[in-house]
Amino acid sequence: MALSGMLVVALIAGGAGGVAGGLLNGSSASDTVPEEEGPVMNEPPPEAPQRDPDSIAGVAQRVSPSVVSLISADARIPGGGSGFVIDGDYVVTNDHVSSGLEADGIVIEYSDGTLSEATVVGADPSSDLAVLSIADPHDVEPLQFGDSEEVIVGDEVIAIGAPLGLNGTVTQGIISAVNRPVSSGQGESGGRFYALQTDAAINPGNSGGPLVDTQGRVIGVNSMIATMGAMGETTGNIGLGFAIPSTEAERVVDRLMEDGEATYADIGADIDEDSPLAGAVIDEDSGAVESGGPADTAGLEPGDVIVSLDSRPVSSGQDLLAMLRSRTPGDEVDIEYERDGERGSTTLVLGSTDD
């Protein structure tokens, strides 16, 4: 059970399972915007019965060839996951999928059974994203990222991947919530972000596969599920799946392709993620606030409790870290904090995790 509205969820690589539970903070939604021209997608197979290209079946037919499954080059190694092809013959997937396969070699399988070796170009455990380069790319249309900030509750979505090793599985549902604060674990390597929640069935093996809209644009990367199983027990879909929003995923993927690693906005202070207090508590240790760093320059001190960022309430340390995902180093943010029972405010210029 997570504290202060941050749900700890189970990663969904093939064969993985876990525990999740608890209620979350409310979601928000963006205003509807006019639809743009749809992306270029694969032609339906010539032998397939004809379907309206804008129907669920039509979109699935045209997106599926660009969705791949990831397996180990060593047939004795179980597990795996999903991914999808983007421009440049790169494959996007979850870090927890690629990291589990990389040591023995990664093989990707296209929907028609074509195989190719792949190597990791860049990976970021913190965002749970990875980019792979295909040794022998197949001729498929790359999928395009949509704008997850345009997504609203009730929008129809399609999840495509290889749950339990069943390649090319298509499930359909709706966006159940947006801006759900979720975490895959504690510490610096634990992924935490504001997720898209969907009731489209996703299960172990769906990790890294795309969540697409009715135009076939990727609006999320399927990554996590909530389950009702006991600790360590593998369980399946209960209608609570979570995807990394495309705006976050595209930003990280671009950095991974350019630099092999990703950097994030940082306040220059250690946060006590285990504190039971409401808000983000800066560690009490004397070195918790980096000398000359953003928090120090803004006047923050060890023990201060950050209660809002740009007028948005901060419920926990993990909540603050998830908020920083959507910010860029150099951004100026307004901080409200509590110190010795007194409320204060300051302006902070965000630094970088590379600093």
PDB file of C-alpha atoms in Angstrom, residues 76-307:
ATOM      1  CA  ARG A  76      15.979 -21.368 -22.252  1.00  0.00           C
ATOM      2  CA  ILE A  77      15.437 -17.887 -20.806  1.00  0.00           C
ATOM      3  CA  PRO A  78      11.751 -17.251 -20.066  1.00  0.00           C
ATOM      4  CA  GLY A  79       9.967 -13.941 -20.077  1.00  0.00           C
ATOM      5  CA  GLY A  80       9.928 -11.083 -22.500  1.00  0.00           C
ATOM      6  CA  GLY A  81       7.675  -8.257 -23.460  1.00  0.00           C
ATOM      7  CA  SER A  82       6.476  -6.017 -26.248  1.00  0.00           C
ATOM      8  CA  GLY A  83       7.645  -2.975 -28.178  1.00  0.00           C
ATOM      9  CA  PHE A  84       6.857  -0.866 -31.214  1.00  0.00           C
ATOM     10  CA  VAL A  85       8.783   0.492 -34.181  1.00  0.00           C
ATOM     11  CA  ILE A  86       9.384   4.232 -34.541  1.00  0.00           C
ATOM     12  CA  ASP A  87      11.286   6.318 -37.100  1.00  0.00           C
ATOM     13  CA  GLY A  88      14.805   5.156 -37.869  1.00  0.00           C
ATOM     14  CA  ASP A  89      13.978   1.486 -37.329  1.00  0.00           C
ATOM     15  CA  TYR A  90      14.227   1.895 -33.584  1.00  0.00           C
ATOM     16  CA  VAL A  91      12.069  -0.049 -31.137  1.00  0.00           C
ATOM     17  CA  VAL A  92      10.638   1.507 -27.987  1.00  0.00           C
ATOM     18  CA  THR A  93      10.001  -0.754 -25.009  1.00  0.00           C
ATOM     19  CA  ASN A  94      10.224  -0.764 -21.211  1.00  0.00           C
ATOM     20  CA  ASP A  95      13.595  -0.826 -19.476  1.00  0.00           C
ATOM     21  CA  HIS A  96      12.400  -3.651 -17.254  1.00  0.00           C
ATOM     22  CA  VAL A  97      11.825  -5.713 -20.419  1.00  0.00           C
ATOM     23  CA  SER A  98      15.140  -5.017 -22.174  1.00  0.00           C
ATOM     24  CA  SER A  99      17.250  -5.174 -19.014  1.00  0.00           C
ATOM     25  CA  GLY A 100      15.962  -8.659 -18.280  1.00  0.00           C
ATOM     26  CA  LEU A 101      16.955  -9.914 -21.734  1.00  0.00           C
ATOM     27  CA  GLU A 102      20.076  -7.926 -22.618  1.00  0.00           C
ATOM     28  CA  ALA A 103      22.679 -10.177 -21.001  1.00  0.00           C
ATOM     29  CA  ASP A 104      21.810 -13.138 -23.244  1.00  0.00           C
ATOM     30  CA  GLY A 105      20.906 -11.129 -26.348  1.00  0.00           C
ATOM     31  CA  ILE A 106      17.598  -9.674 -27.481  1.00  0.00           C
ATOM     32  CA  VAL A 107      15.557 -10.987 -30.402  1.00  0.00           C
ATOM     33  CA  ILE A 108      12.513  -9.157 -31.712  1.00  0.00           C
ATOM     34  CA  GLU A 109       9.720 -10.886 -33.571  1.00  0.00           C
ATOM     35  CA  TYR A 110       7.431  -9.072 -35.989  1.00  0.00           C
ATOM     36  CA  SER A 111       3.765  -9.957 -36.352  1.00  0.00           C
ATOM     37  CA  ASP A 112       4.504 -12.088 -39.449  1.00  0.00           C
ATOM     38  CA  GLY A 113       7.105 -14.139 -37.593  1.00  0.00           C
ATOM     39  CA  THR A 114      10.179 -12.369 -38.987  1.00  0.00           C
ATOM     40  CA  LEU A 115      13.026 -12.322 -36.465  1.00  0.00           C
ATOM     41  CA  SER A 116      15.922  -9.938 -35.921  1.00  0.00           C
ATOM     42  CA  GLU A 117      18.539  -9.341 -33.286  1.00  0.00           C
ATOM     43  CA  ALA A 118      18.413  -6.016 -31.488  1.00  0.00           C
ATOM     44  CA  THR A 119      20.740  -4.035 -29.244  1.00  0.00           C
ATOM     45  CA  VAL A 120      20.018  -1.424 -26.608  1.00  0.00           C
ATOM     46  CA  VAL A 121      20.794   2.127 -27.767  1.00  0.00           C
ATOM     47  CA  GLY A 122      19.830   3.748 -24.496  1.00  0.00           C
ATOM     48  CA  ALA A 123      17.913   2.840 -21.367  1.00  0.00           C
ATOM     49  CA  ASP A 124      16.567   4.749 -18.393  1.00  0.00           C
ATOM     50  CA  PRO A 125      15.396   2.716 -15.387  1.00  0.00           C
ATOM     51  CA  SER A 126      13.999   5.827 -13.751  1.00  0.00           C
ATOM     52  CA  SER A 127      11.418   6.333 -16.510  1.00  0.00           C
ATOM     53  CA  ASP A 128      11.274   2.590 -17.309  1.00  0.00           C
ATOM     54  CA  LEU A 129      11.925   3.230 -20.999  1.00  0.00           C
ATOM     55  CA  ALA A 130      14.480   1.837 -23.435  1.00  0.00           C
ATOM     56  CA  VAL A 131      15.286   2.230 -27.122  1.00  0.00           C
ATOM     57  CA  LEU A 132      16.625  -0.644 -29.242  1.00  0.00           C
ATOM     58  CA  SER A 133      18.300  -0.702 -32.653  1.00  0.00           C
ATOM     59  CA  ILE A 134      17.210  -3.472 -35.029  1.00  0.00           C
ATOM     60  CA  ALA A 135      20.005  -5.370 -36.791  1.00  0.00           C
ATOM     61  CA  ASP A 136      17.816  -6.482 -39.713  1.00  0.00           C
ATOM     62  CA  PRO A 137      14.772  -4.178 -39.835  1.00  0.00           C
ATOM     63  CA  HIS A 138      11.567  -5.330 -41.477  1.00  0.00           C
ATOM     64  CA  ASP A 139       9.641  -3.030 -43.827  1.00  0.00           C
ATOM     65  CA  VAL A 140       6.848  -1.671 -41.623  1.00  0.00           C
ATOM     66  CA  GLU A 141       5.479   1.819 -41.111  1.00  0.00           C
ATOM     67  CA  PRO A 142       6.859   3.424 -37.940  1.00  0.00           C
ATOM     68  CA  LEU A 143       4.251   4.359 -35.371  1.00  0.00           C
ATOM     69  CA  GLN A 144       3.854   7.989 -34.436  1.00  0.00           C
ATOM     70  CA  PHE A 145       3.485   9.484 -30.978  1.00  0.00           C
ATOM     71  CA  GLY A 146       0.251  11.321 -30.319  1.00  0.00           C
ATOM     72  CA  ASP A 147      -0.329  14.006 -27.707  1.00  0.00           C
ATOM     73  CA  SER A 148      -1.336  12.415 -24.413  1.00  0.00           C
ATOM     74  CA  GLU A 149      -2.204  15.841 -23.021  1.00  0.00           C
ATOM     75  CA  GLU A 150      -5.178  15.874 -25.389  1.00  0.00           C
ATOM     76  CA  VAL A 151      -6.538  12.618 -23.982  1.00  0.00           C
ATOM     77  CA  ILE A 152      -9.654  12.759 -21.824  1.00  0.00           C
ATOM     78  CA  VAL A 153     -11.490  10.212 -19.705  1.00  0.00           C
ATOM     79  CA  GLY A 154     -13.738   8.042 -21.866  1.00  0.00           C
ATOM     80  CA  ASP A 155     -11.595   8.139 -25.010  1.00  0.00           C
ATOM     81  CA  GLU A 156     -11.404   4.774 -26.747  1.00  0.00           C
ATOM     82  CA  VAL A 157      -7.969   3.136 -26.792  1.00  0.00           C
ATOM     83  CA  ILE A 158      -6.403  -0.064 -28.110  1.00  0.00           C
ATOM     84  CA  ALA A 159      -3.580  -2.024 -26.447  1.00  0.00           C
ATOM     85  CA  ILE A 160      -1.449  -4.295 -28.635  1.00  0.00           C
ATOM     86  CA  GLY A 161       1.294  -6.618 -27.434  1.00  0.00           C
ATOM     87  CA  ALA A 162       2.262 -10.136 -26.414  1.00  0.00           C
ATOM     88  CA  PRO A 163       0.625 -10.913 -23.059  1.00  0.00           C
ATOM     89  CA  LEU A 164       1.799 -14.279 -21.740  1.00  0.00           C
ATOM     90  CA  GLY A 165       3.723 -14.693 -25.002  1.00  0.00           C
ATOM     91  CA  LEU A 166       0.587 -14.500 -27.174  1.00  0.00           C
ATOM     92  CA  ASN A 167       1.933 -12.304 -29.981  1.00  0.00           C
ATOM     93  CA  GLY A 168      -0.328  -9.802 -31.684  1.00  0.00           C
ATOM     94  CA  THR A 169      -2.955  -9.707 -28.958  1.00  0.00           C
ATOM     95  CA  VAL A 170      -5.345  -6.752 -29.325  1.00  0.00           C
ATOM     96  CA  THR A 171      -7.562  -5.462 -26.518  1.00  0.00           C
ATOM     97  CA  GLN A 172      -9.846  -2.463 -26.486  1.00  0.00           C
ATOM     98  CA  GLY A 173     -11.114  -0.192 -23.735  1.00  0.00           C
ATOM     99  CA  ILE A 174     -11.271   3.410 -22.632  1.00  0.00           C
ATOM    100  CA  ILE A 175      -9.121   5.871 -20.753  1.00  0.00           C
ATOM    101  CA  SER A 176     -10.328   5.429 -17.188  1.00  0.00           C
ATOM    102  CA  ALA A 177      -8.321   8.301 -15.693  1.00  0.00           C
ATOM    103  CA  VAL A 178      -5.467  10.635 -16.513  1.00  0.00           C
ATOM    104  CA  ASN A 179      -2.668  11.949 -14.299  1.00  0.00           C
ATOM    105  CA  ARG A 180      -2.733   8.952 -11.957  1.00  0.00           C
ATOM    106  CA  PRO A 181       0.399   9.130  -9.747  1.00  0.00           C
ATOM    107  CA  VAL A 182       2.005   5.670  -9.847  1.00  0.00           C
ATOM    108  CA  SER A 183       5.328   4.194  -8.815  1.00  0.00           C
ATOM    109  CA  SER A 184       7.038   0.913  -9.653  1.00  0.00           C
ATOM    110  CA  GLY A 185       9.177   0.988  -6.520  1.00  0.00           C
ATOM    111  CA  GLN A 186      11.282   2.996  -4.115  1.00  0.00           C
ATOM    112  CA  GLY A 187      14.631   4.728  -4.596  1.00  0.00           C
ATOM    113  CA  GLU A 188      16.188   6.433  -7.580  1.00  0.00           C
ATOM    114  CA  SER A 189      15.577   3.447  -9.874  1.00  0.00           C
ATOM    115  CA  GLY A 190      11.859   3.294  -9.099  1.00  0.00           C
ATOM    116  CA  GLY A 191       9.794   4.630 -11.989  1.00  0.00           C
ATOM    117  CA  ARG A 192       7.261   7.256 -10.962  1.00  0.00           C
ATOM    118  CA  PHE A 193       5.071   9.379 -13.170  1.00  0.00           C
ATOM    119  CA  TYR A 194       1.526  10.547 -13.799  1.00  0.00           C
ATOM    120  CA  ALA A 195       0.072   7.682 -15.809  1.00  0.00           C
ATOM    121  CA  LEU A 196      -2.811   7.118 -18.160  1.00  0.00           C
ATOM    122  CA  GLN A 197      -5.121   4.580 -16.547  1.00  0.00           C
ATOM    123  CA  THR A 198      -7.043   2.239 -18.846  1.00  0.00           C
ATOM    124  CA  ASP A 199      -9.441  -0.679 -18.553  1.00  0.00           C
ATOM    125  CA  ALA A 200      -8.113  -2.194 -21.793  1.00  0.00           C
ATOM    126  CA  ALA A 201      -6.885  -5.638 -20.754  1.00  0.00           C
ATOM    127  CA  ILE A 202      -3.088  -5.685 -20.325  1.00  0.00           C
ATOM    128  CA  ASN A 203      -1.226  -8.540 -18.695  1.00  0.00           C
ATOM    129  CA  PRO A 204       2.333  -9.782 -18.105  1.00  0.00           C
ATOM    130  CA  GLY A 205       4.057  -9.573 -21.492  1.00  0.00           C
ATOM    131  CA  ASN A 206       2.210  -6.405 -22.582  1.00  0.00           C
ATOM    132  CA  SER A 207       5.026  -4.296 -21.126  1.00  0.00           C
ATOM    133  CA  GLY A 208       6.501  -1.901 -23.674  1.00  0.00           C
ATOM    134  CA  GLY A 209       3.662  -2.280 -26.135  1.00  0.00           C
ATOM    135  CA  PRO A 210       1.695   0.696 -27.423  1.00  0.00           C
ATOM    136  CA  LEU A 211      -1.588   2.092 -26.186  1.00  0.00           C
ATOM    137  CA  VAL A 212      -3.014   3.779 -29.289  1.00  0.00           C
ATOM    138  CA  ASP A 213      -5.955   6.029 -29.992  1.00  0.00           C
ATOM    139  CA  THR A 214      -8.573   5.452 -32.668  1.00  0.00           C
ATOM    140  CA  GLN A 215      -6.297   7.036 -35.252  1.00  0.00           C
ATOM    141  CA  GLY A 216      -3.457   4.650 -34.471  1.00  0.00           C
ATOM    142  CA  ARG A 217      -1.256   7.184 -32.717  1.00  0.00           C
ATOM    143  CA  VAL A 218       0.715   6.033 -29.663  1.00  0.00           C
ATOM    144  CA  ILE A 219      -0.634   7.898 -26.659  1.00  0.00           C
ATOM    145  CA  GLY A 220       0.984   5.666 -24.043  1.00  0.00           C
ATOM    146  CA  VAL A 221       3.487   2.871 -23.390  1.00  0.00           C
ATOM    147  CA  ASN A 222       1.847   0.032 -21.454  1.00  0.00           C
ATOM    148  CA  SER A 223       3.965  -0.606 -18.370  1.00  0.00           C
ATOM    149  CA  MET A 224       2.167  -1.528 -15.179  1.00  0.00           C
ATOM    150  CA  ILE A 225      -0.934  -3.138 -13.711  1.00  0.00           C
ATOM    151  CA  ALA A 226      -2.672  -3.212 -10.374  1.00  0.00           C
ATOM    152  CA  THR A 227      -3.560  -6.703  -9.158  1.00  0.00           C
ATOM    153  CA  MET A 228      -5.384  -8.358  -6.307  1.00  0.00           C
ATOM    154  CA  GLY A 229      -2.906 -11.241  -5.884  1.00  0.00           C
ATOM    155  CA  ALA A 230      -0.780 -12.100  -2.894  1.00  0.00           C
ATOM    156  CA  MET A 231       2.839 -10.955  -2.691  1.00  0.00           C
ATOM    157  CA  GLY A 232       4.911 -12.732  -5.337  1.00  0.00           C
ATOM    158  CA  GLU A 233       1.870 -14.314  -6.970  1.00  0.00           C
ATOM    159  CA  THR A 234       1.416 -13.796 -10.714  1.00  0.00           C
ATOM    160  CA  THR A 235      -2.060 -12.495 -11.437  1.00  0.00           C
ATOM    161  CA  GLY A 236      -3.712 -10.933 -14.419  1.00  0.00           C
ATOM    162  CA  ASN A 237      -5.789  -8.003 -15.522  1.00  0.00           C
ATOM    163  CA  ILE A 238      -8.486  -6.588 -13.263  1.00  0.00           C
ATOM    164  CA  GLY A 239      -9.196  -3.537 -15.398  1.00  0.00           C
ATOM    165  CA  LEU A 240      -6.484  -1.352 -13.854  1.00  0.00           C
ATOM    166  CA  GLY A 241      -3.646  -0.852 -16.318  1.00  0.00           C
ATOM    167  CA  PHE A 242      -1.227   2.061 -16.507  1.00  0.00           C
ATOM    168  CA  ALA A 243       0.700   3.525 -19.423  1.00  0.00           C
ATOM    169  CA  ILE A 244       3.523   6.057 -19.569  1.00  0.00           C
ATOM    170  CA  PRO A 245       1.996   9.098 -21.345  1.00  0.00           C
ATOM    171  CA  SER A 246       3.327   9.726 -24.834  1.00  0.00           C
ATOM    172  CA  THR A 247       4.457  13.269 -24.034  1.00  0.00           C
ATOM    173  CA  GLU A 248       6.772  11.869 -21.350  1.00  0.00           C
ATOM    174  CA  ALA A 249       7.788   8.839 -23.420  1.00  0.00           C
ATOM    175  CA  GLU A 250       8.632  10.824 -26.553  1.00  0.00           C
ATOM    176  CA  ARG A 251      10.781  13.270 -24.582  1.00  0.00           C
ATOM    177  CA  VAL A 252      12.755  10.444 -22.949  1.00  0.00           C
ATOM    178  CA  VAL A 253      13.052   8.446 -26.180  1.00  0.00           C
ATOM    179  CA  ASP A 254      14.497  11.461 -28.017  1.00  0.00           C
ATOM    180  CA  ARG A 255      17.126  11.886 -25.282  1.00  0.00           C
ATOM    181  CA  LEU A 256      17.994   8.199 -25.313  1.00  0.00           C
ATOM    182  CA  MET A 257      18.512   8.195 -29.082  1.00  0.00           C
ATOM    183  CA  GLU A 258      20.666  11.324 -28.936  1.00  0.00           C
ATOM    184  CA  ASP A 259      22.695  10.717 -25.761  1.00  0.00           C
ATOM    185  CA  GLY A 260      22.041   7.148 -24.649  1.00  0.00           C
ATOM    186  CA  GLU A 261      20.690   8.431 -21.346  1.00  0.00           C
ATOM    187  CA  ALA A 262      18.013  10.777 -20.052  1.00  0.00           C
ATOM    188  CA  THR A 263      18.223  13.728 -17.683  1.00  0.00           C
ATOM    189  CA  TYR A 264      15.456  15.251 -15.597  1.00  0.00           C
ATOM    190  CA  ALA A 265      14.612  18.388 -13.708  1.00  0.00           C
ATOM    191  CA  ASP A 266      15.903  18.372 -10.134  1.00  0.00           C
ATOM    192  CA  ILE A 267      15.564  20.645  -7.114  1.00  0.00           C
ATOM    193  CA  GLY A 268      19.002  19.864  -5.690  1.00  0.00           C
ATOM    194  CA  ALA A 269      17.769  18.330  -2.437  1.00  0.00           C
ATOM    195  CA  ASP A 270      17.263  14.816  -1.057  1.00  0.00           C
ATOM    196  CA  ILE A 271      13.611  13.941  -0.459  1.00  0.00           C
ATOM    197  CA  ASP A 272      12.519  11.599   2.332  1.00  0.00           C
ATOM    198  CA  GLU A 273      10.209   9.282   0.378  1.00  0.00           C
ATOM    199  CA  ASP A 274       9.312   7.295   3.513  1.00  0.00           C
ATOM    200  CA  SER A 275       8.020  10.234   5.525  1.00  0.00           C
ATOM    201  CA  PRO A 276       4.395   9.814   6.705  1.00  0.00           C
ATOM    202  CA  LEU A 277       3.853  13.572   6.567  1.00  0.00           C
ATOM    203  CA  ALA A 278       1.718  15.102   3.838  1.00  0.00           C
ATOM    204  CA  GLY A 279       3.979  16.876   1.368  1.00  0.00           C
ATOM    205  CA  ALA A 280       7.529  16.314   0.135  1.00  0.00           C
ATOM    206  CA  VAL A 281       9.876  16.364   3.137  1.00  0.00           C
ATOM    207  CA  ILE A 282      13.486  17.388   2.559  1.00  0.00           C
ATOM    208  CA  ASP A 283      15.788  15.068   4.517  1.00  0.00           C
ATOM    209  CA  GLU A 284      16.950  16.319   7.890  1.00  0.00           C
ATOM    210  CA  ASP A 285      20.594  15.458   7.146  1.00  0.00           C
ATOM    211  CA  SER A 286      22.908  18.454   6.987  1.00  0.00           C
ATOM    212  CA  GLY A 287      23.951  17.610   3.419  1.00  0.00           C
ATOM    213  CA  ALA A 288      20.426  17.013   2.139  1.00  0.00           C
ATOM    214  CA  VAL A 289      20.347  20.407   0.421  1.00  0.00           C
ATOM    215  CA  GLU A 290      23.095  20.731  -2.180  1.00  0.00           C
ATOM    216  CA  SER A 291      25.259  23.752  -1.457  1.00  0.00           C
ATOM    217  CA  GLY A 292      24.704  26.350  -4.158  1.00  0.00           C
ATOM    218  CA  GLY A 293      22.039  24.159  -5.796  1.00  0.00           C
ATOM    219  CA  PRO A 294      18.510  25.192  -6.781  1.00  0.00           C
ATOM    220  CA  ALA A 295      16.911  24.490  -3.385  1.00  0.00           C
ATOM    221  CA  ASP A 296      19.733  26.204  -1.501  1.00  0.00           C
ATOM    222  CA  THR A 297      19.579  29.255  -3.762  1.00  0.00           C
ATOM    223  CA  ALA A 298      15.808  29.403  -3.256  1.00  0.00           C
ATOM    224  CA  GLY A 299      16.261  29.375   0.548  1.00  0.00           C
ATOM    225  CA  LEU A 300      15.007  25.860   1.291  1.00  0.00           C
ATOM    226  CA  GLU A 301      16.513  23.986   4.236  1.00  0.00           C
ATOM    227  CA  PRO A 302      16.693  20.402   5.567  1.00  0.00           C
ATOM    228  CA  GLY A 303      13.380  19.462   7.173  1.00  0.00           C
ATOM    229  CA  ASP A 304      11.295  21.822   5.052  1.00  0.00           C
ATOM    230  CA  VAL A 305       8.056  20.303   3.752  1.00  0.00           C
ATOM    231  CA  ILE A 306       7.168  21.236   0.156  1.00  0.00           C
ATOM    232  CA  VAL A 307       3.370  21.431  -0.035  1.00  0.00           C
TER     233      VAL A 307
END
